């Protein structure tokens, strides 16, 4: 065994013991504290990134880690499995979609005075009837992201709105929310870009 290897292995043993204890609490804030302590010690870029993510994303990662951990009691695992089935898969799909739509919006900005309906490349529709449009709007005051959310034949849920906002916007910058003028079931979100 190389000199110092034993200490490295002990660090990992302690890391996994603490991680298991944190996951049993099912508290995203505890996971962030754990990340702050361990990210530098085990030189994990993934942990460094997790610290900067929105709380809802940390919660998603936490439940995924619970389900994957063999040391977590089955009762806790089943609760996390239920959470992932109800909210996690939808939230994960929003995150992946947001990354793609952000690139499309950057490559195809829209002038603020353009009243035409945005091109179909800016739209996405889900099986639930949820319909979104995401664009980058340029004006004399600066550029801003614009997310429009509606639901065909239904009412948008608070969970859907929360998950979309977390997926599409920077949680550290202000977000303006407006209801549609002609249809109150259409919600608009705006966020300035530096």
Tab-separated table of C-alpha atoms in Angstrom:
chain	number	residue	atom	x	y	z
A	1	UNK	CA	0.000	0.000	0.000
A	2	UNK	CA	1.357	3.429	-0.940
A	3	UNK	CA	2.098	5.960	1.780
A	4	UNK	CA	-1.010	8.026	2.543
A	5	UNK	CA	-3.399	5.595	0.825
A	6	UNK	CA	-4.850	4.455	4.184
A	7	UNK	CA	-5.836	8.028	5.067
A	8	UNK	CA	-7.466	8.436	1.639
A	9	UNK	CA	-9.516	5.255	2.136
A	10	UNK	CA	-10.491	6.354	5.666
A	11	UNK	CA	-11.724	9.642	4.182
A	12	UNK	CA	-13.997	7.720	1.812
A	13	UNK	CA	-15.261	5.490	4.633
A	14	UNK	CA	-16.114	8.539	6.731
A	15	UNK	CA	-17.624	10.237	3.653
A	16	UNK	CA	-20.008	7.325	2.946
A	17	UNK	CA	-21.006	7.009	6.626
A	18	UNK	CA	-21.843	10.713	6.820
A	19	UNK	CA	-23.599	10.632	3.446
A	20	UNK	CA	-25.834	7.779	4.620
A	21	UNK	CA	-26.723	9.718	7.796
A	22	UNK	CA	-27.537	12.834	5.741
A	23	UNK	CA	-29.690	10.903	3.263
A	24	UNK	CA	-31.692	9.293	6.089
A	25	UNK	CA	-32.739	12.820	7.179
A	26	UNK	CA	-34.137	13.517	3.657
A	27	UNK	CA	-33.207	17.171	4.153
A	28	UNK	CA	-31.768	18.987	1.078
A	29	UNK	CA	-30.188	21.654	3.315
A	30	UNK	CA	-28.265	18.945	5.185
A	31	UNK	CA	-27.039	17.608	1.844
A	32	UNK	CA	-25.744	21.076	0.895
A	33	UNK	CA	-23.898	21.344	4.260
A	34	UNK	CA	-22.416	17.910	3.619
A	35	UNK	CA	-21.334	19.073	0.151
A	36	UNK	CA	-19.662	22.171	1.604
A	37	UNK	CA	-17.642	19.971	3.948
A	38	UNK	CA	-16.636	17.217	1.509
A	39	UNK	CA	-16.361	18.700	-1.991
A	40	UNK	CA	-12.785	19.946	-1.482
A	41	UNK	CA	-11.609	16.945	0.587
A	42	UNK	CA	-12.428	14.361	-2.055
A	43	UNK	CA	-11.932	16.783	-4.974
A	44	UNK	CA	-15.362	16.130	-6.480
A	45	UNK	CA	-16.418	18.531	-9.245
A	46	UNK	CA	-19.918	17.027	-9.134
A	47	UNK	CA	-20.294	18.057	-5.494
A	48	UNK	CA	-18.981	21.557	-6.201
A	49	UNK	CA	-21.663	21.940	-8.897
A	50	UNK	CA	-24.402	20.625	-6.615
A	51	UNK	CA	-23.716	23.375	-4.094
A	52	UNK	CA	-24.612	26.027	-6.687
A	53	UNK	CA	-27.823	24.402	-7.903
A	54	UNK	CA	-31.368	25.476	-6.878
A	55	UNK	CA	-32.835	23.725	-3.826
A	56	UNK	CA	-35.374	21.799	-5.930
A	57	UNK	CA	-32.563	20.328	-8.034
A	58	UNK	CA	-30.645	19.341	-4.869
A	59	UNK	CA	-33.831	17.616	-3.689
A	60	UNK	CA	-34.012	15.654	-6.937
A	61	UNK	CA	-30.372	14.540	-6.594
A	62	UNK	CA	-30.953	13.677	-2.915
A	63	UNK	CA	-33.857	11.334	-3.739
A	64	UNK	CA	-31.855	9.703	-6.538
A	65	UNK	CA	-28.977	9.110	-4.103
A	66	UNK	CA	-31.351	7.642	-1.499
A	67	UNK	CA	-32.768	5.115	-3.975
A	68	UNK	CA	-29.235	4.135	-5.111
A	69	UNK	CA	-27.811	3.725	-1.567
A	70	UNK	CA	-27.882	0.155	-0.176
A	71	UNK	CA	-27.605	1.331	3.445
A	72	UNK	CA	-30.865	3.335	3.462
A	73	UNK	CA	-33.891	1.658	5.135
A	74	UNK	CA	-36.561	0.401	2.711
A	75	UNK	CA	-39.243	2.654	4.235
A	76	UNK	CA	-37.204	5.771	3.342
A	77	UNK	CA	-36.276	4.370	-0.076
A	78	UNK	CA	-39.930	3.754	-0.946
A	79	UNK	CA	-40.832	7.381	-0.063
A	80	UNK	CA	-38.033	8.662	-2.307
A	81	UNK	CA	-39.034	6.275	-5.062
A	82	UNK	CA	-42.589	7.619	-4.846
A	83	UNK	CA	-41.298	11.234	-4.972
A	84	UNK	CA	-39.197	10.463	-8.060
A	85	UNK	CA	-42.140	8.839	-9.854
A	86	UNK	CA	-44.489	11.736	-9.067
A	87	UNK	CA	-42.200	14.732	-9.534
A	88	UNK	CA	-38.670	13.678	-10.366
A	89	UNK	CA	-39.146	12.377	-13.892
A	90	UNK	CA	-41.082	15.475	-14.970
A	91	UNK	CA	-38.559	17.814	-13.341
A	92	UNK	CA	-35.662	15.943	-14.947
A	93	UNK	CA	-37.307	16.233	-18.371
A	94	UNK	CA	-37.779	19.999	-17.795
A	95	UNK	CA	-34.055	20.384	-16.964
A	96	UNK	CA	-32.963	18.571	-20.149
A	97	UNK	CA	-35.453	20.501	-22.276
A	98	UNK	CA	-34.399	23.846	-20.753
A	99	UNK	CA	-30.775	23.282	-21.766
A	100	UNK	CA	-31.792	22.645	-25.396
A	101	UNK	CA	-34.329	25.481	-25.570
A	102	UNK	CA	-31.882	27.978	-24.048
A	103	UNK	CA	-29.392	27.254	-26.854
A	104	UNK	CA	-32.118	27.628	-29.501
A	105	UNK	CA	-33.244	30.932	-27.936
A	106	UNK	CA	-29.656	32.284	-27.863
A	107	UNK	CA	-29.138	31.413	-31.519
A	108	UNK	CA	-32.500	32.941	-32.558
A	109	UNK	CA	-33.174	36.080	-30.471
A	110	UNK	CA	-36.426	37.961	-31.019
A	111	UNK	CA	-36.728	41.753	-31.270
A	112	UNK	CA	-38.933	43.157	-28.496
A	113	UNK	CA	-41.152	45.045	-30.969
A	114	UNK	CA	-41.838	41.870	-32.989
A	115	UNK	CA	-45.485	40.938	-32.344
A	116	UNK	CA	-45.410	37.790	-34.519
A	117	UNK	CA	-45.913	34.393	-32.890
A	118	UNK	CA	-42.462	32.868	-32.184
A	119	UNK	CA	-41.256	30.141	-34.557
A	120	UNK	CA	-42.177	26.519	-33.704
A	121	UNK	CA	-38.543	25.859	-32.644
A	122	UNK	CA	-39.281	27.874	-29.469
A	123	UNK	CA	-42.260	25.711	-28.439
A	124	UNK	CA	-42.689	22.420	-26.580
A	125	UNK	CA	-45.884	20.511	-25.725
A	126	UNK	CA	-46.225	17.740	-23.123
A	127	UNK	CA	-48.697	14.804	-22.984
A	128	UNK	CA	-50.395	16.474	-19.990
A	129	UNK	CA	-51.432	19.375	-22.265
A	130	UNK	CA	-48.760	21.672	-20.816
A	131	UNK	CA	-47.417	23.996	-23.525
A	132	UNK	CA	-44.377	26.249	-23.198
A	133	UNK	CA	-42.595	28.833	-25.314
A	134	UNK	CA	-39.077	29.998	-24.410
A	135	UNK	CA	-37.353	32.915	-26.140
A	136	UNK	CA	-34.592	35.482	-25.767
A	137	UNK	CA	-36.025	38.967	-26.272
A	138	UNK	CA	-33.800	41.890	-27.271
A	139	UNK	CA	-34.799	45.465	-26.472
A	140	UNK	CA	-33.139	48.849	-25.918
A	141	UNK	CA	-33.212	48.178	-22.150
A	142	UNK	CA	-31.303	44.915	-22.641
A	143	UNK	CA	-31.981	41.247	-23.242
A	144	UNK	CA	-34.274	39.013	-21.232
A	145	UNK	CA	-35.469	35.428	-21.141
A	146	UNK	CA	-39.206	34.968	-21.659
A	147	UNK	CA	-41.034	31.786	-20.694
A	148	UNK	CA	-44.727	31.473	-21.567
A	149	UNK	CA	-46.680	28.607	-19.957
A	150	UNK	CA	-50.225	27.406	-20.755
A	151	UNK	CA	-52.195	24.174	-20.518
A	152	UNK	CA	-54.546	22.843	-23.167
A	153	UNK	CA	-57.816	21.744	-21.589
A	154	UNK	CA	-56.646	22.170	-18.002
A	155	UNK	CA	-55.161	24.338	-15.274
A	156	UNK	CA	-51.399	24.596	-14.725
A	157	UNK	CA	-50.396	23.133	-11.350
A	158	UNK	CA	-48.119	24.920	-8.877
A	159	UNK	CA	-45.683	21.972	-9.063
A	160	UNK	CA	-45.450	22.395	-12.848
A	161	UNK	CA	-44.809	26.132	-12.541
A	162	UNK	CA	-42.212	25.657	-9.784
A	163	UNK	CA	-40.364	22.946	-11.737
A	164	UNK	CA	-40.343	24.998	-14.958
A	165	UNK	CA	-39.072	28.149	-13.244
A	166	UNK	CA	-36.266	26.193	-11.541
A	167	UNK	CA	-35.330	24.456	-14.805
A	168	UNK	CA	-35.322	27.552	-17.049
A	169	UNK	CA	-34.118	30.429	-14.862
A	170	UNK	CA	-31.165	31.478	-12.718
A	171	UNK	CA	-32.518	31.329	-9.149
A	172	UNK	CA	-30.172	34.140	-8.024
A	173	UNK	CA	-31.713	36.776	-10.322
A	174	UNK	CA	-35.170	38.404	-10.112
A	175	UNK	CA	-37.998	36.825	-12.087
A	176	UNK	CA	-41.079	38.828	-13.100
A	177	UNK	CA	-44.374	36.908	-13.358
A	178	UNK	CA	-47.416	38.112	-15.336
A	179	UNK	CA	-50.803	36.529	-16.089
A	180	UNK	CA	-52.060	36.581	-19.666
A	181	UNK	CA	-54.190	39.586	-20.624
A	182	UNK	CA	-56.820	37.588	-22.528
A	183	UNK	CA	-56.424	34.225	-20.802
A	184	UNK	CA	-55.521	34.063	-17.092
A	185	UNK	CA	-54.406	30.440	-17.540
A	186	UNK	CA	-51.394	31.665	-19.541
A	187	UNK	CA	-48.475	32.681	-17.332
A	188	UNK	CA	-45.433	34.669	-18.486
A	189	UNK	CA	-42.056	34.793	-16.755
A	190	UNK	CA	-39.278	37.272	-17.573
A	191	UNK	CA	-35.675	37.409	-16.354
A	192	UNK	CA	-33.035	39.959	-17.409
A	193	UNK	CA	-29.712	38.732	-18.824
A	194	UNK	CA	-26.420	40.382	-17.881
